[in-house]
Amino acid sequence: MSILLIAEHDNKEIKPFTLNAITAALQIDKDLHVLVIGNKADGVAKSISEVSNVKKVIHIDNEIYENYLAENFTPIIVKQAENYSHVICSANTFGKNLMPRVAAFLDTSQVSDIIKIVSNDTFVRPIYAGNAFATVKSSDKKKCITIRPTSFDPAVSSGGSAEIIKGEPAEASS
């Protein structure tokens, strides 16, 4: 199955950590789709479609997504996640607020703050305030993952030509 990466942006530009997360996601599977949720974020969707190795951009555009609120983003991500084996975003304020909600709705465990991809189900993450590392293997069918962006180089933001698909908004939940 494909990977779904949640893009972080401000409706005008991609946040740099999204490019780091793309690099990490491509180490899991080359069939990478990026979800752009926003309001009037056509430029962001186009920018992400030009990133090397991104296969598809799903663009959900609605005024309720103008400002990032995990409560609004979660239902659309859960709806989109049906066709994916992995749901990924950066391990920053954005991802740390969003992914626990997504994982709970998908009834799966979250693998947080990974710094290395061993295989599509095995990851390395820091523990004990970064003083040690744990190799974690997830047996969940669907994996919710946050990526420590500084552990991966940013993806090349040119040379790609991914298809952009318009998606439908979802109803908000808590």
mmCIF file with all atom_site columns, C-alpha atoms in Angstrom:
data_model
loop_
_atom_site.group_PDB
_atom_site.id
_atom_site.type_symbol
_atom_site.label_atom_id
_atom_site.label_alt_id
_atom_site.label_comp_id
_atom_site.label_asym_id
_atom_site.label_entity_id
_atom_site.label_seq_id
_atom_site.pdbx_PDB_ins_code
_atom_site.Cartn_x
_atom_site.Cartn_y
_atom_site.Cartn_z
_atom_site.occupancy
_atom_site.B_iso_or_equiv
_atom_site.pdbx_formal_charge
_atom_site.auth_seq_id
_atom_site.auth_comp_id
_atom_site.auth_asym_id
_atom_site.auth_atom_id
_atom_site.pdbx_PDB_model_num
ATOM 1   C CA . MET A 1 1   ? 0.000   0.000  0.000   1.00 0.00 ? 1   MET A CA 1
ATOM 2   C CA . SER A 1 2   ? 0.942   3.629  -0.428  1.00 0.00 ? 2   SER A CA 1
ATOM 3   C CA . ILE A 1 3   ? 2.143   6.170  2.119   1.00 0.00 ? 3   ILE A CA 1
ATOM 4   C CA . LEU A 1 4   ? 0.094   9.241  3.059   1.00 0.00 ? 4   LEU A CA 1
ATOM 5   C CA . LEU A 1 5   ? 2.140   12.209 4.218   1.00 0.00 ? 5   LEU A CA 1
ATOM 6   C CA . ILE A 1 6   ? 0.404   15.189 5.814   1.00 0.00 ? 6   ILE A CA 1
ATOM 7   C CA . ALA A 1 7   ? 1.885   18.444 4.508   1.00 0.00 ? 7   ALA A CA 1
ATOM 8   C CA . GLU A 1 8   ? 2.500   21.277 6.921   1.00 0.00 ? 8   GLU A CA 1
ATOM 9   C CA . HIS A 1 9   ? 2.117   24.742 5.383   1.00 0.00 ? 9   HIS A CA 1
ATOM 10  C CA . ASP A 1 10  ? 0.691   28.217 5.961   1.00 0.00 ? 10  ASP A CA 1
ATOM 11  C CA . ASN A 1 11  ? -1.621  28.205 2.887   1.00 0.00 ? 11  ASN A CA 1
ATOM 12  C CA . LYS A 1 12  ? 1.093   30.019 0.932   1.00 0.00 ? 12  LYS A CA 1
ATOM 13  C CA . GLU A 1 13  ? 4.310   28.019 1.385   1.00 0.00 ? 13  GLU A CA 1
ATOM 14  C CA . ILE A 1 14  ? 5.386   24.533 2.410   1.00 0.00 ? 14  ILE A CA 1
ATOM 15  C CA . LYS A 1 15  ? 6.972   24.385 5.857   1.00 0.00 ? 15  LYS A CA 1
ATOM 16  C CA . PRO A 1 16  ? 10.549  23.078 5.450   1.00 0.00 ? 16  PRO A CA 1
ATOM 17  C CA . PHE A 1 17  ? 10.036  20.076 7.752   1.00 0.00 ? 17  PHE A CA 1
ATOM 18  C CA . THR A 1 18  ? 7.541   18.643 5.248   1.00 0.00 ? 18  THR A CA 1
ATOM 19  C CA . LEU A 1 19  ? 10.426  18.147 2.822   1.00 0.00 ? 19  LEU A CA 1
ATOM 20  C CA . ASN A 1 20  ? 12.399  16.246 5.492   1.00 0.00 ? 20  ASN A CA 1
ATOM 21  C CA . ALA A 1 21  ? 9.357   14.042 6.168   1.00 0.00 ? 21  ALA A CA 1
ATOM 22  C CA . ILE A 1 22  ? 9.069   13.324 2.438   1.00 0.00 ? 22  ILE A CA 1
ATOM 23  C CA . THR A 1 23  ? 12.652  12.011 2.417   1.00 0.00 ? 23  THR A CA 1
ATOM 24  C CA . ALA A 1 24  ? 11.887  9.721  5.363   1.00 0.00 ? 24  ALA A CA 1
ATOM 25  C CA . ALA A 1 25  ? 8.603   8.500  3.876   1.00 0.00 ? 25  ALA A CA 1
ATOM 26  C CA . LEU A 1 26  ? 10.323  7.576  0.609   1.00 0.00 ? 26  LEU A CA 1
ATOM 27  C CA . GLN A 1 27  ? 12.638  5.268  2.573   1.00 0.00 ? 27  GLN A CA 1
ATOM 28  C CA . ILE A 1 28  ? 9.547   3.282  3.620   1.00 0.00 ? 28  ILE A CA 1
ATOM 29  C CA . ASP A 1 29  ? 7.847   3.086  0.215   1.00 0.00 ? 29  ASP A CA 1
ATOM 30  C CA . LYS A 1 30  ? 8.300   4.856  -3.113  1.00 0.00 ? 30  LYS A CA 1
ATOM 31  C CA . ASP A 1 31  ? 4.517   5.233  -3.635  1.00 0.00 ? 31  ASP A CA 1
ATOM 32  C CA . LEU A 1 32  ? 4.153   8.502  -1.739  1.00 0.00 ? 32  LEU A CA 1
ATOM 33  C CA . HIS A 1 33  ? 0.999   10.607 -1.729  1.00 0.00 ? 33  HIS A CA 1
ATOM 34  C CA . VAL A 1 34  ? 0.908   13.980 0.032   1.00 0.00 ? 34  VAL A CA 1
ATOM 35  C CA . LEU A 1 35  ? -2.250  15.406 1.611   1.00 0.00 ? 35  LEU A CA 1
ATOM 36  C CA . VAL A 1 36  ? -2.527  19.208 1.475   1.00 0.00 ? 36  VAL A CA 1
ATOM 37  C CA . ILE A 1 37  ? -5.338  20.491 3.691   1.00 0.00 ? 37  ILE A CA 1
ATOM 38  C CA . GLY A 1 38  ? -5.899  24.235 3.609   1.00 0.00 ? 38  GLY A CA 1
ATOM 39  C CA . ASN A 1 39  ? -7.758  27.265 2.335   1.00 0.00 ? 39  ASN A CA 1
ATOM 40  C CA . LYS A 1 40  ? -6.716  28.736 -1.003  1.00 0.00 ? 40  LYS A CA 1
ATOM 41  C CA . ALA A 1 41  ? -3.559  26.633 -0.824  1.00 0.00 ? 41  ALA A CA 1
ATOM 42  C CA . ASP A 1 42  ? -3.358  25.868 -4.552  1.00 0.00 ? 42  ASP A CA 1
ATOM 43  C CA . GLY A 1 43  ? 0.211   27.187 -4.651  1.00 0.00 ? 43  GLY A CA 1
ATOM 44  C CA . VAL A 1 44  ? 1.219   24.791 -1.876  1.00 0.00 ? 44  VAL A CA 1
ATOM 45  C CA . ALA A 1 45  ? -0.313  21.831 -3.727  1.00 0.00 ? 45  ALA A CA 1
ATOM 46  C CA . LYS A 1 46  ? 1.511   22.855 -6.901  1.00 0.00 ? 46  LYS A CA 1
ATOM 47  C CA . SER A 1 47  ? 4.824   23.244 -5.028  1.00 0.00 ? 47  SER A CA 1
ATOM 48  C CA . ILE A 1 48  ? 4.494   19.792 -3.483  1.00 0.00 ? 48  ILE A CA 1
ATOM 49  C CA . SER A 1 49  ? 3.578   18.266 -6.851  1.00 0.00 ? 49  SER A CA 1
ATOM 50  C CA . GLU A 1 50  ? 6.977   19.468 -8.086  1.00 0.00 ? 50  GLU A CA 1
ATOM 51  C CA . VAL A 1 51  ? 8.912   17.673 -5.319  1.00 0.00 ? 51  VAL A CA 1
ATOM 52  C CA . SER A 1 52  ? 10.907  14.738 -6.676  1.00 0.00 ? 52  SER A CA 1
ATOM 53  C CA . ASN A 1 53  ? 9.372   11.284 -6.209  1.00 0.00 ? 53  ASN A CA 1
ATOM 54  C CA . VAL A 1 54  ? 5.964   12.468 -4.931  1.00 0.00 ? 54  VAL A CA 1
ATOM 55  C CA . LYS A 1 55  ? 3.438   10.414 -6.915  1.00 0.00 ? 55  LYS A CA 1
ATOM 56  C CA . LYS A 1 56  ? 0.186   12.187 -6.035  1.00 0.00 ? 56  LYS A CA 1
ATOM 57  C CA . VAL A 1 57  ? -1.019  15.289 -4.202  1.00 0.00 ? 57  VAL A CA 1
ATOM 58  C CA . ILE A 1 58  ? -4.480  15.223 -2.647  1.00 0.00 ? 58  ILE A CA 1
ATOM 59  C CA . HIS A 1 59  ? -5.658  18.790 -2.151  1.00 0.00 ? 59  HIS A CA 1
ATOM 60  C CA . ILE A 1 60  ? -8.546  19.457 0.255   1.00 0.00 ? 60  ILE A CA 1
ATOM 61  C CA . ASP A 1 61  ? -9.546  23.107 0.038   1.00 0.00 ? 61  ASP A CA 1
ATOM 62  C CA . ASN A 1 62  ? -12.120 24.703 2.335   1.00 0.00 ? 62  ASN A CA 1
ATOM 63  C CA . GLU A 1 63  ? -12.311 27.835 4.465   1.00 0.00 ? 63  GLU A CA 1
ATOM 64  C CA . ILE A 1 64  ? -12.622 25.726 7.650   1.00 0.00 ? 64  ILE A CA 1
ATOM 65  C CA . TYR A 1 65  ? -9.017  24.619 7.049   1.00 0.00 ? 65  TYR A CA 1
ATOM 66  C CA . GLU A 1 66  ? -7.598  28.153 6.821   1.00 0.00 ? 66  GLU A CA 1
ATOM 67  C CA . ASN A 1 67  ? -6.030  27.894 10.272  1.00 0.00 ? 67  ASN A CA 1
ATOM 68  C CA . TYR A 1 68  ? -4.529  24.662 11.459  1.00 0.00 ? 68  TYR A CA 1
ATOM 69  C CA . LEU A 1 69  ? -6.762  22.970 14.023  1.00 0.00 ? 69  LEU A CA 1
ATOM 70  C CA . ALA A 1 70  ? -6.173  19.299 14.743  1.00 0.00 ? 70  ALA A CA 1
ATOM 71  C CA . GLU A 1 71  ? -9.894  18.935 15.453  1.00 0.00 ? 71  GLU A CA 1
ATOM 72  C CA . ASN A 1 72  ? -10.678 19.964 11.862  1.00 0.00 ? 72  ASN A CA 1
ATOM 73  C CA . PHE A 1 73  ? -7.813  18.125 10.179  1.00 0.00 ? 73  PHE A CA 1
ATOM 74  C CA . THR A 1 74  ? -8.277  14.754 11.930  1.00 0.00 ? 74  THR A CA 1
ATOM 75  C CA . PRO A 1 75  ? -11.545 13.635 10.261  1.00 0.00 ? 75  PRO A CA 1
ATOM 76  C CA . ILE A 1 76  ? -10.243 14.294 6.762   1.00 0.00 ? 76  ILE A CA 1
ATOM 77  C CA . ILE A 1 77  ? -6.980  12.461 7.468   1.00 0.00 ? 77  ILE A CA 1
ATOM 78  C CA . VAL A 1 78  ? -8.844  9.485  8.950   1.00 0.00 ? 78  VAL A CA 1
ATOM 79  C CA . LYS A 1 79  ? -11.122 9.420  5.892   1.00 0.00 ? 79  LYS A CA 1
ATOM 80  C CA . GLN A 1 80  ? -8.146  9.566  3.497   1.00 0.00 ? 80  GLN A CA 1
ATOM 81  C CA . ALA A 1 81  ? -6.108  6.996  5.487   1.00 0.00 ? 81  ALA A CA 1
ATOM 82  C CA . GLU A 1 82  ? -8.336  4.095  4.456   1.00 0.00 ? 82  GLU A CA 1
ATOM 83  C CA . ASN A 1 83  ? -6.190  3.371  1.390   1.00 0.00 ? 83  ASN A CA 1
ATOM 84  C CA . TYR A 1 84  ? -2.774  3.736  3.001   1.00 0.00 ? 84  TYR A CA 1
ATOM 85  C CA . SER A 1 85  ? -0.469  1.564  5.096   1.00 0.00 ? 85  SER A CA 1
ATOM 86  C CA . HIS A 1 86  ? 1.354   4.504  6.722   1.00 0.00 ? 86  HIS A CA 1
ATOM 87  C CA . VAL A 1 87  ? 0.249   7.992  7.774   1.00 0.00 ? 87  VAL A CA 1
ATOM 88  C CA . ILE A 1 88  ? 3.232   10.260 8.358   1.00 0.00 ? 88  ILE A CA 1
ATOM 89  C CA . CYS A 1 89  ? 4.003   13.820 9.421   1.00 0.00 ? 89  CYS A CA 1
ATOM 90  C CA . SER A 1 90  ? 6.767   15.761 11.134  1.00 0.00 ? 90  SER A CA 1
ATOM 91  C CA . ALA A 1 91  ? 7.442   15.409 14.871  1.00 0.00 ? 91  ALA A CA 1
ATOM 92  C CA . ASN A 1 92  ? 7.023   19.083 15.657  1.00 0.00 ? 92  ASN A CA 1
ATOM 93  C CA . THR A 1 93  ? 4.148   21.008 17.242  1.00 0.00 ? 93  THR A CA 1
ATOM 94  C CA . PHE A 1 94  ? 2.018   20.302 14.159  1.00 0.00 ? 94  PHE A CA 1
ATOM 95  C CA . GLY A 1 95  ? 2.535   16.535 14.179  1.00 0.00 ? 95  GLY A CA 1
ATOM 96  C CA . LYS A 1 96  ? 2.620   16.060 17.942  1.00 0.00 ? 96  LYS A CA 1
ATOM 97  C CA . ASN A 1 97  ? -0.818  17.661 18.224  1.00 0.00 ? 97  ASN A CA 1
ATOM 98  C CA . LEU A 1 98  ? -2.317  15.912 15.208  1.00 0.00 ? 98  LEU A CA 1
ATOM 99  C CA . MET A 1 99  ? -1.008  12.339 15.073  1.00 0.00 ? 99  MET A CA 1
ATOM 100 C CA . PRO A 1 100 ? -2.196  11.067 18.478  1.00 0.00 ? 100 PRO A CA 1
ATOM 101 C CA . ARG A 1 101 ? -5.741  11.998 17.449  1.00 0.00 ? 101 ARG A CA 1
ATOM 102 C CA . VAL A 1 102 ? -5.387  10.328 14.064  1.00 0.00 ? 102 VAL A CA 1
ATOM 103 C CA . ALA A 1 103 ? -3.901  7.182  15.625  1.00 0.00 ? 103 ALA A CA 1
ATOM 104 C CA . ALA A 1 104 ? -6.718  7.007  18.186  1.00 0.00 ? 104 ALA A CA 1
ATOM 105 C CA . PHE A 1 105 ? -9.419  7.279  15.499  1.00 0.00 ? 105 PHE A CA 1
ATOM 106 C CA . LEU A 1 106 ? -7.647  4.625  13.416  1.00 0.00 ? 106 LEU A CA 1
ATOM 107 C CA . ASP A 1 107 ? -7.306  2.404  16.519  1.00 0.00 ? 107 ASP A CA 1
ATOM 108 C CA . THR A 1 108 ? -3.584  1.998  16.027  1.00 0.00 ? 108 THR A CA 1
ATOM 109 C CA . SER A 1 109 ? -0.427  2.783  17.971  1.00 0.00 ? 109 SER A CA 1
ATOM 110 C CA . GLN A 1 110 ? 1.727   5.747  17.071  1.00 0.00 ? 110 GLN A CA 1
ATOM 111 C CA . VAL A 1 111 ? 5.461   5.463  16.504  1.00 0.00 ? 111 VAL A CA 1
ATOM 112 C CA . SER A 1 112 ? 6.840   8.843  17.528  1.00 0.00 ? 112 SER A CA 1
ATOM 113 C CA . ASP A 1 113 ? 9.891   10.866 16.659  1.00 0.00 ? 113 ASP A CA 1
ATOM 114 C CA . ILE A 1 114 ? 11.681  8.332  14.464  1.00 0.00 ? 114 ILE A CA 1
ATOM 115 C CA . ILE A 1 115 ? 15.231  9.096  13.418  1.00 0.00 ? 115 ILE A CA 1
ATOM 116 C CA . LYS A 1 116 ? 15.936  6.112  11.163  1.00 0.00 ? 116 LYS A CA 1
ATOM 117 C CA . ILE A 1 117 ? 13.950  3.768  8.921   1.00 0.00 ? 117 ILE A CA 1
ATOM 118 C CA . VAL A 1 118 ? 15.084  0.135  9.187   1.00 0.00 ? 118 VAL A CA 1
ATOM 119 C CA . SER A 1 119 ? 12.202  -1.329 7.143   1.00 0.00 ? 119 SER A CA 1
ATOM 120 C CA . ASN A 1 120 ? 8.552   -0.553 6.459   1.00 0.00 ? 120 ASN A CA 1
ATOM 121 C CA . ASP A 1 121 ? 7.622   -1.788 9.955   1.00 0.00 ? 121 ASP A CA 1
ATOM 122 C CA . THR A 1 122 ? 10.825  -1.183 11.959  1.00 0.00 ? 122 THR A CA 1
ATOM 123 C CA . PHE A 1 123 ? 12.101  2.201  13.089  1.00 0.00 ? 123 PHE A CA 1
ATOM 124 C CA . VAL A 1 124 ? 14.701  3.714  15.422  1.00 0.00 ? 124 VAL A CA 1
ATOM 125 C CA . ARG A 1 125 ? 13.654  6.414  17.874  1.00 0.00 ? 125 ARG A CA 1
ATOM 126 C CA . PRO A 1 126 ? 15.337  8.155  20.794  1.00 0.00 ? 126 PRO A CA 1
ATOM 127 C CA . ILE A 1 127 ? 14.407  7.331  24.386  1.00 0.00 ? 127 ILE A CA 1
ATOM 128 C CA . TYR A 1 128 ? 15.566  8.612  27.779  1.00 0.00 ? 128 TYR A CA 1
ATOM 129 C CA . ALA A 1 129 ? 15.780  12.231 26.604  1.00 0.00 ? 129 ALA A CA 1
ATOM 130 C CA . GLY A 1 130 ? 17.883  11.186 23.610  1.00 0.00 ? 130 GLY A CA 1
ATOM 131 C CA . ASN A 1 131 ? 20.487  9.351  25.687  1.00 0.00 ? 131 ASN A CA 1
ATOM 132 C CA . ALA A 1 132 ? 19.573  5.971  24.194  1.00 0.00 ? 132 ALA A CA 1
ATOM 133 C CA . PHE A 1 133 ? 17.874  4.626  21.077  1.00 0.00 ? 133 PHE A CA 1
ATOM 134 C CA . ALA A 1 134 ? 15.161  2.006  20.710  1.00 0.00 ? 134 ALA A CA 1
ATOM 135 C CA . THR A 1 135 ? 14.412  -0.069 17.649  1.00 0.00 ? 135 THR A CA 1
ATOM 136 C CA . VAL A 1 136 ? 10.645  -0.356 17.426  1.00 0.00 ? 136 VAL A CA 1
ATOM 137 C CA . LYS A 1 137 ? 8.784   -2.855 15.252  1.00 0.00 ? 137 LYS A CA 1
ATOM 138 C CA . SER A 1 138 ? 5.100   -2.167 14.669  1.00 0.00 ? 138 SER A CA 1
ATOM 139 C CA . SER A 1 139 ? 2.786   -5.040 13.843  1.00 0.00 ? 139 SER A CA 1
ATOM 140 C CA . ASP A 1 140 ? -0.205  -2.727 13.295  1.00 0.00 ? 140 ASP A CA 1
ATOM 141 C CA . LYS A 1 141 ? -1.750  -2.952 9.828   1.00 0.00 ? 141 LYS A CA 1
ATOM 142 C CA . LYS A 1 142 ? -1.794  0.841  9.595   1.00 0.00 ? 142 LYS A CA 1
ATOM 143 C CA . LYS A 1 143 ? 1.116   2.796  11.020  1.00 0.00 ? 143 LYS A CA 1
ATOM 144 C CA . CYS A 1 144 ? 0.919   6.381  12.282  1.00 0.00 ? 144 CYS A CA 1
ATOM 145 C CA . ILE A 1 145 ? 4.399   7.852  12.397  1.00 0.00 ? 145 ILE A CA 1
ATOM 146 C CA . THR A 1 146 ? 6.007   11.155 13.250  1.00 0.00 ? 146 THR A CA 1
ATOM 147 C CA . ILE A 1 147 ? 9.438   11.879 11.789  1.00 0.00 ? 147 ILE A CA 1
ATOM 148 C CA . ARG A 1 148 ? 12.177  13.833 13.559  1.00 0.00 ? 148 ARG A CA 1
ATOM 149 C CA . PRO A 1 149 ? 12.887  16.222 10.694  1.00 0.00 ? 149 PRO A CA 1
ATOM 150 C CA . THR A 1 150 ? 16.506  16.999 11.580  1.00 0.00 ? 150 THR A CA 1
ATOM 151 C CA . SER A 1 151 ? 17.394  13.327 11.084  1.00 0.00 ? 151 SER A CA 1
ATOM 152 C CA . PHE A 1 152 ? 16.565  13.392 7.366   1.00 0.00 ? 152 PHE A CA 1
ATOM 153 C CA . ASP A 1 153 ? 17.749  15.623 4.536   1.00 0.00 ? 153 ASP A CA 1
ATOM 154 C CA . PRO A 1 154 ? 15.070  17.709 2.812   1.00 0.00 ? 154 PRO A CA 1
ATOM 155 C CA . ALA A 1 155 ? 13.631  16.317 -0.419  1.00 0.00 ? 155 ALA A CA 1
ATOM 156 C CA . VAL A 1 156 ? 14.561  18.001 -3.679  1.00 0.00 ? 156 VAL A CA 1
ATOM 157 C CA . SER A 1 157 ? 11.822  20.515 -4.361  1.00 0.00 ? 157 SER A CA 1
ATOM 158 C CA . SER A 1 158 ? 12.091  20.439 -8.142  1.00 0.00 ? 158 SER A CA 1
ATOM 159 C CA . GLY A 1 159 ? 11.882  17.928 -10.944 1.00 0.00 ? 159 GLY A CA 1
ATOM 160 C CA . GLY A 1 160 ? 8.632   16.277 -9.877  1.00 0.00 ? 160 GLY A CA 1
ATOM 161 C CA . SER A 1 161 ? 5.337   16.218 -11.725 1.00 0.00 ? 161 SER A CA 1
ATOM 162 C CA . ALA A 1 162 ? 2.815   14.615 -9.387  1.00 0.00 ? 162 ALA A CA 1
ATOM 163 C CA . GLU A 1 163 ? -0.861  14.550 -10.223 1.00 0.00 ? 163 GLU A CA 1
ATOM 164 C CA . ILE A 1 164 ? -2.996  16.917 -8.111  1.00 0.00 ? 164 ILE A CA 1
ATOM 165 C CA . ILE A 1 165 ? -6.402  15.549 -7.109  1.00 0.00 ? 165 ILE A CA 1
ATOM 166 C CA . LYS A 1 166 ? -9.113  17.658 -5.470  1.00 0.00 ? 166 LYS A CA 1
ATOM 167 C CA . GLY A 1 167 ? -10.617 15.999 -2.388  1.00 0.00 ? 167 GLY A CA 1
ATOM 168 C CA . GLU A 1 168 ? -13.730 16.702 -0.363  1.00 0.00 ? 168 GLU A CA 1
ATOM 169 C CA . PRO A 1 169 ? -13.756 18.190 3.164   1.00 0.00 ? 169 PRO A CA 1
ATOM 170 C CA . ALA A 1 170 ? -14.924 16.096 6.103   1.00 0.00 ? 170 ALA A CA 1
ATOM 171 C CA . GLU A 1 171 ? -17.049 16.968 9.085   1.00 0.00 ? 171 GLU A CA 1
ATOM 172 C CA . ALA A 1 172 ? -15.168 18.154 12.157  1.00 0.00 ? 172 ALA A CA 1
ATOM 173 C CA . SER A 1 173 ? -14.971 15.990 15.277  1.00 0.00 ? 173 SER A CA 1
ATOM 174 C CA . SER A 1 174 ? -13.376 16.341 18.676  1.00 0.00 ? 174 SER A CA 1
#
